[in-house]
């Protein structure tokens, strides 16, 4: 079938203790970012400063805005000690 030609992938957010979370939507990503930020005791302002992004960006990402700039997402994940991995489904 035509769909057999495509490779499907899901993103995995890897935390410092290998606590994995599947991320399949912008809302999943925002939820994981918010949870990690709270776990390490950062405010949105502190995270924005650490990542070099605006507070608005942090707020919108945590709310699941689907049009977040991927470069900024990676900066923010790095500031939280998270990395993004992909694997085939």
XYZ file of N, CA and C in Angstrom:
267
model
N 0.839 -1.190 0.000
C 0.000 0.000 0.000
C 0.876 1.242 0.000
N 0.340 2.392 -0.405
C 1.131 3.615 -0.442
C 1.699 4.009 0.917
N 0.980 3.720 1.996
C 1.489 4.123 3.312
C 2.696 3.310 3.734
N 2.910 2.150 3.147
C 4.083 1.346 3.473
C 5.377 2.028 3.046
N 5.284 2.990 2.187
C 6.469 3.685 1.694
C 6.986 4.744 2.650
N 6.209 5.080 3.639
C 6.581 6.142 4.553
C 7.143 5.574 5.843
N 8.093 6.261 6.379
C 8.626 5.901 7.687
C 7.948 6.808 8.697
N 7.311 6.227 9.659
C 6.640 6.995 10.699
C 7.574 7.105 11.898
N 7.549 8.237 12.527
C 8.402 8.433 13.694
C 7.626 9.133 14.786
N 8.028 8.874 15.996
C 7.499 9.609 17.130
C 8.678 10.230 17.847
N 8.431 11.325 18.492
C 9.495 11.994 19.229
C 9.442 11.526 20.676
N 10.598 11.400 21.247
C 10.724 11.024 22.642
C 11.520 12.116 23.342
N 10.978 12.615 24.440
C 11.724 13.568 25.251
C 12.465 12.756 26.304
N 13.772 12.897 26.319
C 14.592 12.159 27.272
C 15.037 13.100 28.384
N 14.681 12.770 29.591
C 15.100 13.550 30.744
C 16.421 13.044 31.279
N 16.964 13.708 32.299
C 18.271 13.355 32.837
C 18.300 11.962 33.467
N 17.179 11.447 33.874
C 17.122 10.112 34.474
C 16.498 9.108 33.528
N 16.591 9.415 32.234
C 15.993 8.575 31.190
C 14.492 8.377 31.395
N 13.847 9.405 31.931
C 12.393 9.359 32.060
C 11.789 9.795 30.737
N 11.361 8.826 29.962
C 10.896 9.061 28.599
C 9.435 9.455 28.562
N 9.100 10.317 27.637
C 7.712 10.677 27.384
C 7.510 10.776 25.885
N 6.472 10.113 25.379
C 6.150 10.245 23.965
C 5.562 11.620 23.732
N 5.960 12.218 22.636
C 5.442 13.518 22.235
C 4.898 13.367 20.832
N 3.576 13.468 20.707
C 2.968 13.315 19.387
C 2.197 14.552 18.948
N 2.056 15.526 19.854
C 1.356 16.770 19.520
C 2.085 17.941 20.168
N 1.837 19.168 19.689
C 2.405 20.338 20.356
C 1.982 20.422 21.828
N 0.762 20.001 22.122
C 0.294 20.024 23.513
C 1.098 19.057 24.383
N 1.470 17.892 23.834
C 2.312 16.950 24.569
C 3.660 17.582 24.903
N 4.240 18.251 23.921
C 5.529 18.904 24.128
C 5.412 19.978 25.198
N 4.389 20.804 25.098
C 4.198 21.873 26.075
C 4.005 21.340 27.473
N 3.246 20.278 27.596
C 3.008 19.665 28.895
C 4.298 19.120 29.494
N 5.117 18.490 28.669
C 6.392 17.920 29.142
C 7.355 19.021 29.549
N 7.398 20.095 28.773
C 8.258 21.232 29.105
C 7.813 21.845 30.433
N 6.526 22.080 30.581
C 6.002 22.668 31.825
C 6.340 21.786 33.033
N 6.118 20.480 32.890
C 6.387 19.558 33.998
C 7.866 19.589 34.392
N 8.750 19.571 33.414
C 10.191 19.592 33.714
C 10.578 20.918 34.353
N 10.056 22.016 33.826
C 10.375 23.341 34.394
C 9.977 23.385 35.858
N 8.794 22.904 36.158
C 8.317 22.902 37.541
C 9.135 21.957 38.409
N 9.498 20.790 37.857
C 10.303 19.817 38.606
C 11.633 20.411 39.069
N 12.227 21.243 38.219
C 13.523 21.810 38.598
C 13.392 23.185 39.245
N 12.162 23.623 39.456
C 11.917 24.834 40.228
C 12.177 26.147 39.521
N 11.993 26.173 38.209
C 12.183 27.412 37.456
C 10.844 28.076 37.172
N 10.858 29.395 37.182
C 9.701 30.139 36.692
C 9.819 30.221 35.174
N 8.746 30.632 34.520
C 8.808 30.823 33.070
C 9.839 31.885 32.717
N 9.934 32.909 33.530
C 10.910 33.980 33.285
C 12.329 33.452 33.393
N 12.602 32.661 34.426
C 13.948 32.104 34.596
C 14.311 31.173 33.448
N 13.360 30.369 33.005
C 13.614 29.479 31.879
C 13.876 30.274 30.609
N 13.094 31.305 30.379
C 13.287 32.142 29.189
C 14.689 32.741 29.182
N 15.130 33.241 30.314
C 16.479 33.811 30.406
C 17.546 32.751 30.171
N 17.381 31.574 30.766
C 18.365 30.502 30.616
C 18.457 30.015 29.178
N 17.333 30.005 28.485
C 17.290 29.490 27.109
C 17.540 30.566 26.062
N 17.515 31.827 26.465
C 17.701 32.908 25.502
C 16.496 33.127 24.608
N 15.314 32.873 25.151
C 14.074 33.085 24.396
C 13.188 34.027 25.197
N 12.097 34.466 24.595
C 11.192 35.378 25.287
C 10.262 34.616 26.231
N 9.743 35.332 27.213
C 8.766 34.744 28.117
C 7.522 34.336 27.330
N 7.153 35.134 26.355
C 6.003 34.809 25.505
C 6.209 33.466 24.816
N 7.422 33.223 24.341
C 7.701 31.945 23.678
C 7.485 30.786 24.641
N 8.005 30.902 25.863
C 7.845 29.838 26.858
C 6.364 29.604 27.132
N 5.633 30.678 27.349
C 4.197 30.578 27.632
C 3.457 29.894 26.495
N 3.727 30.325 25.266
C 3.031 29.745 24.115
C 3.406 28.281 23.906
N 4.672 27.946 24.109
C 5.100 26.557 23.951
C 4.416 25.670 24.992
N 4.376 26.141 26.234
C 3.738 25.354 27.287
C 2.242 25.186 27.046
N 1.643 26.107 26.336
C 0.212 26.005 26.011
C -0.047 25.163 24.766
N 1.020 24.704 24.121
C 0.857 23.825 22.973
C 0.709 24.524 21.641
N 1.214 25.745 21.537
C 1.126 26.459 20.260
C 1.811 25.630 19.166
N 1.114 25.336 18.087
C 1.654 24.430 17.071
C 2.692 25.041 16.134
N 2.927 26.328 16.217
C 3.850 26.953 15.266
C 5.150 27.429 15.913
N 5.571 26.784 16.974
C 6.809 27.177 17.654
C 8.019 26.974 16.737
N 8.965 27.889 16.805
C 10.186 27.788 16.004
C 11.054 26.674 16.574
N 11.405 25.724 15.731
C 12.092 24.523 16.194
C 13.453 24.831 16.823
N 14.167 25.811 16.293
C 15.462 26.174 16.878
C 15.322 26.637 18.314
N 14.298 27.425 18.571
C 14.050 27.894 19.929
C 13.609 26.749 20.829
N 12.863 25.810 20.276
C 12.443 24.637 21.053
C 13.673 23.884 21.536
N 14.645 23.678 20.660
C 15.861 22.965 21.053
C 16.646 23.727 22.115
N 16.704 25.047 22.004
C 17.386 25.854 23.023
C 16.710 25.691 24.382
N 15.399 25.713 24.364
C 14.637 25.587 25.595
C 14.803 24.189 26.195
N 14.752 23.153 25.378
C 14.945 21.793 25.875
C 16.331 21.633 26.491
N 17.336 22.217 25.857
C 18.695 22.141 26.395
C 18.785 22.821 27.757
N 18.131 23.956 27.899
C 18.143 24.670 29.176
C 17.474 23.855 30.286
N 16.574 22.954 29.901
C 15.885 22.097 30.869
C 16.601 20.765 31.078
N 17.701 20.555 30.371
C 18.415 19.289 30.485
C 17.701 18.154 29.771
N 16.935 18.489 28.742
C 16.193 17.481 27.974
C 16.749 17.408 26.577
N 16.572 16.268 25.947
C 16.946 16.132 24.542
C 15.796 15.469 23.807
N 15.782 15.675 22.523
C 14.720 15.137 21.678
C 15.291 14.022 20.840
N 14.677 12.866 20.898
C 15.098 11.741 20.078
C 13.913 11.297 19.242
N 14.220 10.676 18.133
C 13.153 10.141 17.292
C 13.433 8.672 17.066
N 12.354 7.909 16.965
C 12.516 6.497 16.635
C 11.377 6.074 15.735
N 11.635 5.049 14.970
C 10.606 4.536 14.074
C 9.526 3.856 14.884
N 8.273 4.047 14.502
C 7.156 3.379 15.181
C 7.104 1.939 14.812
